[in-house]
């Protein structure tokens, strides 16, 4: 464990908490922006137009998503509500009330308790989060309670509900385990590179069940665990379910393990041959959370949203309205492959509602660059689907956010099946930590390489292999970097490209 990075994270999170706490509260009855009559709101420089960000201030780790009472409730210890996970109504900048001084509210989760197992009432929303003692540096798990549909939470006087005397014991996720009729908590023992499993009947008294780990990448941190079931979408076990454990590692990545849970212990499959698989191939997808369905109406669908930033440089990003934003929502499933179980992530279907008039381009690429006309006018707010014919070999790809001598480069080598995304030269400001090249082996399907790409004001998300390999990047291109180019090493590569402008979710 890099102790200096831990201290830095303590400082960053404490700063975020103090900044959020110092902001004025707003009326819960008013929609986002109602108290700020400004034409510039949600159109600030670098403000994404269809990725959620807070109206003002910091937004980082998702802190518990649930679907309950007919809507999605999304927390970063601010709160936003949504009918579709695309359009959001921000109802609070800081939901926790009367928390004792000296306790920082760190990452956690929120559950509904319609059966009143905890005795707080059947209408209660209950947040379980890490309280960081700023003097003792101790981290423990505690509760806050809401009786206004999850919009504000009061500190529970019986806190902490789980304290093992650790300085790095954090980020609880709680689920209801139907098979054993009790609550389960997964929480990180960061210094040990372990995830601990606890059980409770009432959310107040917790019993240790087991630890998982060390496993996979354990270099700097092992935090923000999530635990959920996924349906298998192909193969002889199609329709069956497996448990998935996701853990954030090294401040800039997530890895996942697939296996079975017997009510006490998680047994991951394939650990002798692999040590966890990355959720995202890019540098900017972290601390993701799945939506827990307490209404039972999502039909078993599992959606996930991650923080699109990186603890190495999140403080230095040049946003004017605040810092941080979340990914587009992704629907998850599990696929059986020759390499083992693989997570499949597909953009939520409701994103189609943002599409404008399609622009279509097709033909054969010449050697060198081909400029795609009429894309620059979309101001980096669009979706693209492109299909390259990879059967003839060659190296080809596309340049996004082109202008002023800068661009983001996506290159595919048809012979080695290597897909490389390079954002080193895309940002219009100098920041050494921001340089990053990511790659993955992406096999063509029927000789075709298909990519689905979401470009927003300061981000790019690339979905390949039908969602098995995904790349998420913060980009921060300048206002004049809006061009799109295709390129090929050799002439003759066939391509088909569709572009849709996407409507702003803020309008």
Coordinates of C-alpha atoms in Angstrom, one line a residue:
X1 CA 0.0 0.0 0.0
X2 CA 1.3 3.4 -1.0
X3 CA 0.8 5.4 2.3
X4 CA 1.4 8.7 0.5
X5 CA -1.4 8.1 -1.9
X6 CA -3.7 7.2 1.1
X7 CA -2.9 10.5 2.7
X8 CA -3.5 12.3 -0.6
X9 CA -6.9 10.7 -0.8
X10 CA -7.8 11.6 2.8
X11 CA -7.0 15.2 1.9
X12 CA -9.0 15.2 -1.4
X13 CA -12.1 13.6 0.1
X14 CA -12.0 15.9 3.2
X15 CA -11.7 18.9 0.9
X16 CA -14.7 17.7 -1.1
X17 CA -16.8 17.2 2.0
X18 CA -15.9 20.7 3.3
X19 CA -16.7 22.2 -0.1
X20 CA -20.0 20.5 -0.3
X21 CA -21.0 21.3 3.3
X22 CA -20.2 25.0 2.8
X23 CA -22.7 25.3 -0.1
X24 CA -26.1 26.6 0.6
X25 CA -29.0 24.1 0.8
X26 CA -31.7 24.3 -1.8
X27 CA -35.4 23.7 -1.6
X28 CA -36.1 20.0 -2.3
X29 CA -39.3 20.9 -4.1
X30 CA -37.5 22.9 -6.9
X31 CA -35.9 21.2 -9.9
X32 CA -32.2 21.6 -10.8
X33 CA -31.3 25.1 -11.6
X34 CA -34.5 26.7 -10.4
X35 CA -32.7 29.1 -8.1
X36 CA -30.0 30.1 -10.6
X37 CA -31.3 32.1 -13.5
X38 CA -28.3 32.0 -15.7
X39 CA -28.1 31.3 -19.4
X40 CA -24.6 29.8 -18.8
X41 CA -25.8 27.1 -16.4
X42 CA -25.1 23.7 -17.8
X43 CA -23.3 25.3 -20.8
X44 CA -20.1 26.1 -19.0
X45 CA -16.8 25.3 -20.7
X46 CA -16.1 21.5 -20.5
X47 CA -19.6 20.8 -19.2
X48 CA -20.8 17.5 -20.7
X49 CA -24.2 17.7 -22.3
X50 CA -25.5 14.1 -21.7
X51 CA -23.4 12.8 -18.9
X52 CA -24.6 13.7 -15.4
X53 CA -22.6 16.2 -13.4
X54 CA -23.6 18.2 -10.3
X55 CA -24.9 21.7 -10.8
X56 CA -22.0 23.1 -8.7
X57 CA -19.2 21.5 -6.7
X58 CA -17.6 18.1 -6.6
X59 CA -19.0 14.8 -7.8
X60 CA -17.0 11.6 -7.4
X61 CA -17.8 8.1 -6.3
X62 CA -21.4 7.0 -6.8
X63 CA -22.8 6.4 -3.3
X64 CA -25.6 4.0 -3.7
X65 CA -28.1 3.8 -6.6
X66 CA -31.6 2.4 -6.1
X67 CA -34.9 2.2 -8.0
X68 CA -37.7 2.7 -5.6
X69 CA -41.1 4.4 -5.5
X70 CA -41.1 4.5 -9.3
X71 CA -37.8 6.3 -9.9
X72 CA -34.1 6.1 -9.7
X73 CA -32.3 7.7 -6.8
X74 CA -28.6 8.5 -7.4
X75 CA -26.2 9.7 -4.7
X76 CA -22.8 11.2 -4.4
X77 CA -24.0 12.5 -1.0
X78 CA -25.7 15.0 -3.1
X79 CA -28.9 13.5 -4.6
X80 CA -30.4 13.4 -8.0
X81 CA -33.6 11.6 -9.1
X82 CA -34.4 10.2 -12.6
X83 CA -37.1 8.4 -14.5
X84 CA -34.7 6.9 -17.1
X85 CA -31.1 7.4 -15.8
X86 CA -30.7 9.8 -18.7
X87 CA -32.4 13.0 -17.5
X88 CA -31.9 14.0 -13.9
X89 CA -33.4 16.3 -11.3
X90 CA -30.8 17.4 -8.7
X91 CA -32.6 17.7 -5.4
X92 CA -29.8 18.2 -2.9
X93 CA -26.1 19.1 -2.7
X94 CA -25.6 17.3 0.6
X95 CA -28.2 14.9 2.0
X96 CA -26.6 14.1 5.4
X97 CA -27.8 16.2 8.3
X98 CA -26.6 16.6 11.9
X99 CA -23.4 14.5 11.4
X100 CA -21.1 15.2 14.4
X101 CA -18.2 17.4 13.7
X102 CA -14.9 15.6 12.9
X103 CA -16.7 12.8 11.0
X104 CA -16.3 12.8 7.2
X105 CA -19.0 11.1 5.1
X106 CA -17.2 8.8 2.7
X107 CA -18.5 6.4 0.1
X108 CA -21.4 4.1 0.9
X109 CA -24.8 3.0 -0.3
X110 CA -28.6 3.5 0.2
X111 CA -31.3 0.9 0.6
X112 CA -35.0 0.9 1.1
X113 CA -36.6 -1.1 3.9
X114 CA -40.3 -1.7 3.1
X115 CA -40.4 -4.6 5.5
X116 CA -39.1 -2.4 8.3
X117 CA -36.4 -4.9 9.3
X118 CA -34.4 -2.1 11.0
X119 CA -37.3 -0.6 12.9
X120 CA -36.9 2.9 11.4
X121 CA -40.3 2.6 9.6
X122 CA -41.5 1.0 6.4
X123 CA -41.0 4.3 4.6
X124 CA -37.4 4.6 5.6
X125 CA -34.5 5.0 3.2
X126 CA -31.3 4.0 5.0
X127 CA -27.8 5.1 4.0
X128 CA -24.9 3.0 5.1
X129 CA -21.6 4.8 4.7
X130 CA -18.1 5.1 5.9
X131 CA -17.5 7.7 8.6
X132 CA -13.9 8.9 8.7
X133 CA -12.8 10.1 12.1
X134 CA -10.5 13.1 11.1
X135 CA -8.6 12.9 14.4
X136 CA -8.2 9.2 15.0
X137 CA -8.1 8.4 11.2
X138 CA -10.4 5.5 12.0
X139 CA -12.9 4.4 9.4
X140 CA -16.2 2.7 10.6
X141 CA -19.6 2.0 9.0
X142 CA -22.6 3.9 10.2
X143 CA -26.2 4.7 9.2
X144 CA -28.2 7.8 8.4
X145 CA -32.0 7.7 8.0
X146 CA -34.4 9.4 5.6
X147 CA -38.2 9.8 5.9
X148 CA -38.7 12.1 3.0
X149 CA -38.2 9.7 0.1
X150 CA -34.4 9.7 0.2
X151 CA -33.9 13.5 -0.1
X152 CA -32.3 14.1 3.3
X153 CA -30.9 11.8 6.0
X154 CA -30.4 12.2 9.7
X155 CA -27.5 10.7 11.7
X156 CA -28.3 7.6 13.6
X157 CA -27.4 7.9 17.3
X158 CA -26.4 4.2 17.5
X159 CA -23.4 4.7 15.2
X160 CA -21.1 3.1 14.4
X161 CA -22.8 -0.1 13.5
X162 CA -19.6 -1.7 12.4
X163 CA -16.1 -0.7 13.7
X164 CA -13.1 -3.0 13.7
X165 CA -10.6 -0.3 14.6
X166 CA -9.1 0.0 11.1
X167 CA -7.8 3.1 9.4
X168 CA -8.6 1.6 5.9
X169 CA -12.0 -0.1 6.2
X170 CA -14.5 1.5 3.9
X171 CA -17.0 1.8 1.1
X172 CA -19.9 -0.5 2.1
X173 CA -22.4 -1.9 -0.4
X174 CA -25.5 -3.6 1.1
X175 CA -27.9 -5.9 -0.7
X176 CA -30.9 -8.0 0.5
X177 CA -29.9 -11.7 0.1
X178 CA -33.2 -13.5 -0.6
X179 CA -31.9 -17.0 -0.1
X180 CA -30.9 -16.4 3.5
X181 CA -33.4 -13.7 4.3
X182 CA -30.9 -11.2 5.6
X183 CA -28.9 -8.2 4.6
X184 CA -25.4 -8.6 3.2
X185 CA -22.6 -6.0 3.4
X186 CA -19.5 -6.1 1.3
X187 CA -16.8 -3.7 2.5
X188 CA -13.2 -3.1 1.8
X189 CA -10.2 -4.0 4.0
X190 CA -8.0 -1.9 1.9
X191 CA -4.6 -2.4 3.5
X192 CA -5.1 -6.2 3.3
X193 CA -6.4 -6.1 -0.3
X194 CA -9.6 -8.0 0.9
X195 CA -13.3 -7.6 0.7
X196 CA -15.2 -8.6 3.8
X197 CA -18.7 -10.1 3.9
X198 CA -21.0 -9.4 6.8
X199 CA -24.6 -10.3 7.5
X200 CA -27.4 -8.6 9.5
X201 CA -31.1 -9.1 10.2
X202 CA -31.7 -5.4 11.1
X203 CA -28.9 -3.3 9.5
X204 CA -27.6 -2.5 13.0
X205 CA -25.9 -5.7 14.3
X206 CA -23.4 -7.2 11.8
X207 CA -21.8 -10.6 11.9
X208 CA -18.6 -11.4 9.9
X209 CA -19.0 -14.2 7.4
X210 CA -15.8 -14.4 5.3
X211 CA -13.1 -12.5 3.5
X212 CA -12.3 -12.6 -0.2
X213 CA -8.7 -11.9 -1.3
X214 CA -6.0 -10.9 -1.7
X215 CA -6.8 -11.5 -5.4
X216 CA -6.0 -9.8 -8.7
X217 CA -4.3 -6.5 -8.8
X218 CA -3.5 -5.3 -5.3
X219 CA -0.8 -2.6 -5.9
X220 CA -2.1 0.5 -4.2
X221 CA -5.7 0.2 -3.1
X222 CA -8.6 -2.3 -3.0
X223 CA -11.8 -0.4 -2.5
X224 CA -15.4 0.5 -3.5
X225 CA -16.7 -3.1 -3.8
X226 CA -20.0 -3.9 -5.5
X227 CA -21.7 -7.3 -5.5
X228 CA -24.6 -8.4 -7.7
X229 CA -26.0 -11.3 -9.8
X230 CA -25.9 -11.3 -13.6
X231 CA -27.7 -13.5 -16.1
X232 CA -25.6 -15.5 -18.6
X233 CA -26.5 -14.4 -22.1
X234 CA -25.0 -17.2 -24.2
X235 CA -23.7 -20.8 -24.1
X236 CA -25.1 -23.9 -22.4
X237 CA -25.8 -22.0 -19.2
X238 CA -27.8 -19.2 -20.9
X239 CA -30.4 -17.8 -18.6
X240 CA -28.6 -18.9 -15.4
X241 CA -27.1 -16.5 -13.0
X242 CA -23.6 -15.9 -11.5
X243 CA -22.4 -13.6 -8.8
X244 CA -20.1 -10.8 -9.8
X245 CA -17.7 -8.9 -7.4
X246 CA -16.3 -5.6 -8.6
X247 CA -13.4 -3.9 -6.8
X248 CA -11.7 -0.6 -7.6
X249 CA -7.9 -0.8 -7.7
X250 CA -4.8 1.4 -8.0
X251 CA -6.9 4.6 -8.0
X252 CA -7.7 4.3 -11.7
X253 CA -9.2 0.9 -12.6
X254 CA -11.8 -1.6 -11.6
X255 CA -11.5 -5.4 -11.8
X256 CA -14.2 -8.0 -11.5
X257 CA -14.4 -11.7 -10.4
X258 CA -17.2 -14.1 -11.3
X259 CA -18.3 -17.1 -9.2
X260 CA -20.8 -18.5 -6.7
X261 CA -21.9 -17.4 -3.3
X262 CA -23.2 -19.9 -0.8
X263 CA -24.6 -17.4 1.7
X264 CA -21.3 -17.1 3.5
X265 CA -18.4 -17.2 1.1
X266 CA -17.8 -16.0 -2.4
X267 CA -16.0 -18.6 -4.5
X268 CA -14.5 -17.0 -7.7
X269 CA -13.9 -19.1 -10.7
X270 CA -10.7 -19.2 -12.8
X271 CA -8.4 -17.6 -10.2
X272 CA -5.7 -20.2 -11.1
X273 CA -5.6 -19.0 -14.7
X274 CA -6.4 -15.3 -14.3
X275 CA -6.4 -12.7 -11.6
X276 CA -9.5 -10.6 -12.2
X277 CA -10.5 -8.9 -15.4
X278 CA -10.7 -5.1 -15.9
X279 CA -14.2 -3.6 -16.1
X280 CA -12.9 -0.9 -18.4
X281 CA -9.8 -0.6 -20.6
X282 CA -9.6 3.1 -20.2
X283 CA -8.2 5.3 -17.3
X284 CA -11.5 7.0 -16.3
X285 CA -14.1 4.5 -15.0
X286 CA -13.9 4.0 -11.3
X287 CA -16.0 3.3 -8.2
X288 CA -19.0 2.1 -10.2
X289 CA -22.3 1.1 -8.6
X290 CA -25.2 -1.0 -9.9
X291 CA -28.8 0.0 -9.3
X292 CA -30.6 -2.0 -6.7
X293 CA -34.2 -2.6 -7.7
X294 CA -36.4 -2.3 -4.6
X295 CA -39.6 -2.0 -6.6
X296 CA -39.0 -5.3 -8.5
X297 CA -40.0 -3.8 -11.8
X298 CA -36.7 -3.7 -13.8
X299 CA -37.2 -7.3 -15.0
X300 CA -33.8 -8.5 -13.7
X301 CA -31.9 -5.9 -15.7
X302 CA -28.8 -4.6 -14.0
X303 CA -27.5 -1.1 -14.8
X304 CA -24.2 0.4 -13.7
X305 CA -22.8 4.0 -13.6
X306 CA -19.2 4.9 -12.9
X307 CA -17.2 8.0 -12.0
X308 CA -15.3 9.2 -15.1
X309 CA -12.2 10.5 -13.5
X310 CA -9.0 9.3 -11.8
X311 CA -7.6 10.1 -8.3
X312 CA -4.2 10.9 -9.8
X313 CA -5.4 14.1 -11.4
X314 CA -9.1 14.8 -10.5
X315 CA -8.1 17.9 -8.5
X316 CA -6.3 19.5 -11.5
X317 CA -9.0 19.3 -14.1
X318 CA -9.9 22.7 -15.5
X319 CA -13.7 22.7 -14.9
X320 CA -15.3 26.0 -14.0
X321 CA -18.6 24.8 -12.4
X322 CA -17.1 22.1 -10.2
X323 CA -15.3 18.8 -10.8
X324 CA -16.3 15.3 -11.8
X325 CA -19.1 13.6 -13.9
X326 CA -20.5 10.1 -14.3
X327 CA -20.5 7.7 -17.3
X328 CA -23.5 7.0 -19.4
X329 CA -25.6 4.2 -17.8
X330 CA -24.6 0.7 -18.9
X331 CA -26.7 -2.4 -19.0
X332 CA -24.7 -5.4 -17.8
X333 CA -24.8 -9.1 -18.6
X334 CA -22.4 -12.0 -18.5
X335 CA -20.9 -13.9 -21.5
X336 CA -19.1 -17.1 -21.7
X337 CA -16.0 -16.9 -23.9
X338 CA -13.0 -19.1 -24.6
X339 CA -11.0 -16.9 -22.2
X340 CA -13.6 -17.3 -19.4
X341 CA -16.5 -15.3 -18.1
X342 CA -16.7 -11.8 -19.4
X343 CA -18.8 -8.8 -18.4
X344 CA -20.7 -7.3 -21.3
X345 CA -21.6 -3.6 -21.0
X346 CA -24.1 -1.9 -23.4
X347 CA -25.3 1.7 -23.3
X348 CA -28.8 1.9 -21.8
X349 CA -31.4 1.8 -24.5
X350 CA -33.0 5.1 -23.4
X351 CA -30.0 6.9 -24.8
X352 CA -31.6 6.4 -28.2
X353 CA -34.1 9.1 -27.2
X354 CA -31.4 11.7 -27.4
X355 CA -30.6 11.0 -31.1
X356 CA -31.2 13.6 -33.7
X357 CA -31.1 13.3 -37.5
X358 CA -28.7 10.5 -38.7
X359 CA -25.8 11.4 -40.9
X360 CA -24.5 8.4 -43.0
X361 CA -21.1 7.9 -44.7
X362 CA -19.7 4.9 -46.5
X363 CA -17.1 3.9 -49.0
X364 CA -13.5 2.8 -49.4
X365 CA -10.7 4.5 -47.4
X366 CA -7.8 6.0 -49.3
X367 CA -4.3 5.7 -47.9
X368 CA -3.9 8.5 -45.3
X369 CA -6.6 10.6 -43.8
X370 CA -10.2 11.1 -44.8
X371 CA -12.0 14.1 -43.3
X372 CA -15.7 13.4 -42.5
X373 CA -17.6 16.6 -43.3
X374 CA -20.4 18.1 -41.3
X375 CA -19.3 16.5 -38.0
X376 CA -17.4 19.5 -36.7
X377 CA -20.6 21.5 -36.4
X378 CA -21.9 19.0 -33.8
X379 CA -19.5 20.5 -31.2
X380 CA -18.4 17.1 -29.8
X381 CA -21.9 16.1 -28.7
X382 CA -22.7 13.0 -30.7
X383 CA -22.9 9.3 -31.0
X384 CA -21.1 7.3 -33.8
X385 CA -21.4 3.7 -35.0
X386 CA -18.7 2.6 -37.4
X387 CA -18.0 -0.7 -39.1
X388 CA -14.7 -1.4 -40.8
X389 CA -14.0 -4.3 -43.0
X390 CA -11.0 -6.0 -41.3
X391 CA -10.8 -9.0 -43.6
X392 CA -8.1 -7.6 -45.9
X393 CA -5.7 -6.7 -43.0
X394 CA -4.1 -3.3 -42.8
X395 CA -4.1 -0.7 -40.0
X396 CA -6.8 1.8 -39.9
X397 CA -8.9 3.9 -37.5
X398 CA -10.3 7.3 -36.6
X399 CA -9.2 10.6 -35.1
X400 CA -11.7 12.2 -32.8
X401 CA -11.8 15.8 -31.4
X402 CA -9.6 17.0 -34.3
X403 CA -8.4 20.7 -34.4
X404 CA -5.6 23.0 -33.4
X405 CA -3.0 20.3 -34.0
X406 CA -4.7 18.0 -31.4
X407 CA -6.7 14.9 -31.6
X408 CA -7.6 11.6 -30.0
X409 CA -6.5 8.6 -32.0
X410 CA -8.2 5.2 -32.2
X411 CA -6.1 2.6 -34.1
X412 CA -6.9 -1.0 -35.1
X413 CA -4.3 -3.4 -36.4
X414 CA -6.3 -6.0 -38.3
X415 CA -3.5 -8.6 -38.2
X416 CA -2.8 -8.5 -34.5
X417 CA -6.4 -7.6 -33.5
X418 CA -5.0 -4.8 -31.3
X419 CA -7.3 -1.8 -30.6
X420 CA -5.4 1.2 -29.2
X421 CA -7.0 4.4 -27.9
X422 CA -4.5 7.3 -27.4
X423 CA -5.6 10.5 -25.8
X424 CA -2.1 11.8 -25.2
X425 CA -2.6 14.8 -27.5
X426 CA -6.3 15.5 -27.1
X427 CA -6.5 17.9 -24.1
X428 CA -5.9 21.6 -24.7
X429 CA -4.0 22.1 -21.5
X430 CA -0.7 20.7 -20.3
X431 CA -0.8 18.0 -17.7
X432 CA 1.7 15.2 -17.6
X433 CA -0.5 12.9 -15.5
X434 CA -3.2 13.1 -18.2
X435 CA -1.2 11.3 -20.9
X436 CA -2.5 7.8 -21.4
X437 CA -2.7 5.1 -24.1
X438 CA -5.0 2.1 -23.6
X439 CA -5.4 -1.0 -25.6
X440 CA -7.2 -4.3 -25.8
X441 CA -7.3 -7.4 -28.1
X442 CA -10.5 -7.1 -30.1
X443 CA -11.3 -9.9 -32.5
X444 CA -13.3 -8.9 -35.6
X445 CA -16.8 -10.6 -36.0
X446 CA -17.4 -12.0 -39.5
X447 CA -14.4 -10.0 -40.6
X448 CA -15.8 -6.7 -39.3
X449 CA -14.7 -4.3 -36.6
X450 CA -17.7 -2.5 -35.1
X451 CA -17.4 0.4 -32.6
X452 CA -20.1 2.4 -30.9
X453 CA -18.6 5.7 -29.6
X454 CA -20.1 8.5 -27.4
X455 CA -18.4 11.8 -27.7
X456 CA -19.3 14.6 -25.3
X457 CA -17.8 17.9 -24.4
X458 CA -15.0 16.5 -22.2
X459 CA -15.3 12.7 -22.6
X460 CA -15.2 9.8 -25.0
X461 CA -16.6 6.3 -24.3
X462 CA -15.9 3.5 -26.8
X463 CA -17.8 0.2 -26.8
X464 CA -16.3 -2.7 -28.8
X465 CA -16.9 -6.5 -29.1
X466 CA -20.6 -5.9 -28.3
X467 CA -19.6 -4.4 -24.9
X468 CA -16.9 -6.8 -23.8
X469 CA -14.1 -4.2 -24.3
X470 CA -15.0 -0.7 -23.3
X471 CA -12.7 2.4 -23.1
X472 CA -13.7 5.4 -21.0
X473 CA -11.7 8.7 -21.3
X474 CA -11.9 12.2 -20.0
X475 CA -10.6 14.3 -22.9
X476 CA -11.1 18.0 -22.4
X477 CA -10.7 19.0 -26.0
X478 CA -10.8 22.7 -26.9
X479 CA -13.9 24.3 -28.4
X480 CA -12.3 24.2 -31.9
X481 CA -11.4 20.5 -31.6
X482 CA -14.6 19.1 -33.1
X483 CA -13.4 17.4 -36.3
X484 CA -13.6 13.7 -37.2
X485 CA -11.2 11.9 -39.5
X486 CA -10.8 8.3 -40.7
X487 CA -7.4 6.9 -41.8
X488 CA -5.9 3.8 -43.2
X489 CA -2.4 2.6 -43.8
X490 CA -3.4 1.1 -47.1
X491 CA -6.1 2.1 -49.6
X492 CA -9.2 -0.1 -50.0
X493 CA -10.6 -0.6 -46.5
X494 CA -14.4 -0.5 -46.7
X495 CA -16.3 1.4 -44.0
X496 CA -19.8 2.4 -43.0
X497 CA -20.3 5.3 -40.5
X498 CA -23.5 6.6 -38.8
X499 CA -23.4 9.8 -36.8
X500 CA -26.2 11.1 -34.6
X501 CA -26.2 14.5 -32.8
X502 CA -27.4 14.0 -29.2
X503 CA -29.7 16.4 -27.4
X504 CA -28.6 18.0 -24.2
X505 CA -30.1 16.5 -21.1
X506 CA -30.1 20.0 -19.5
X507 CA -32.5 21.7 -21.9

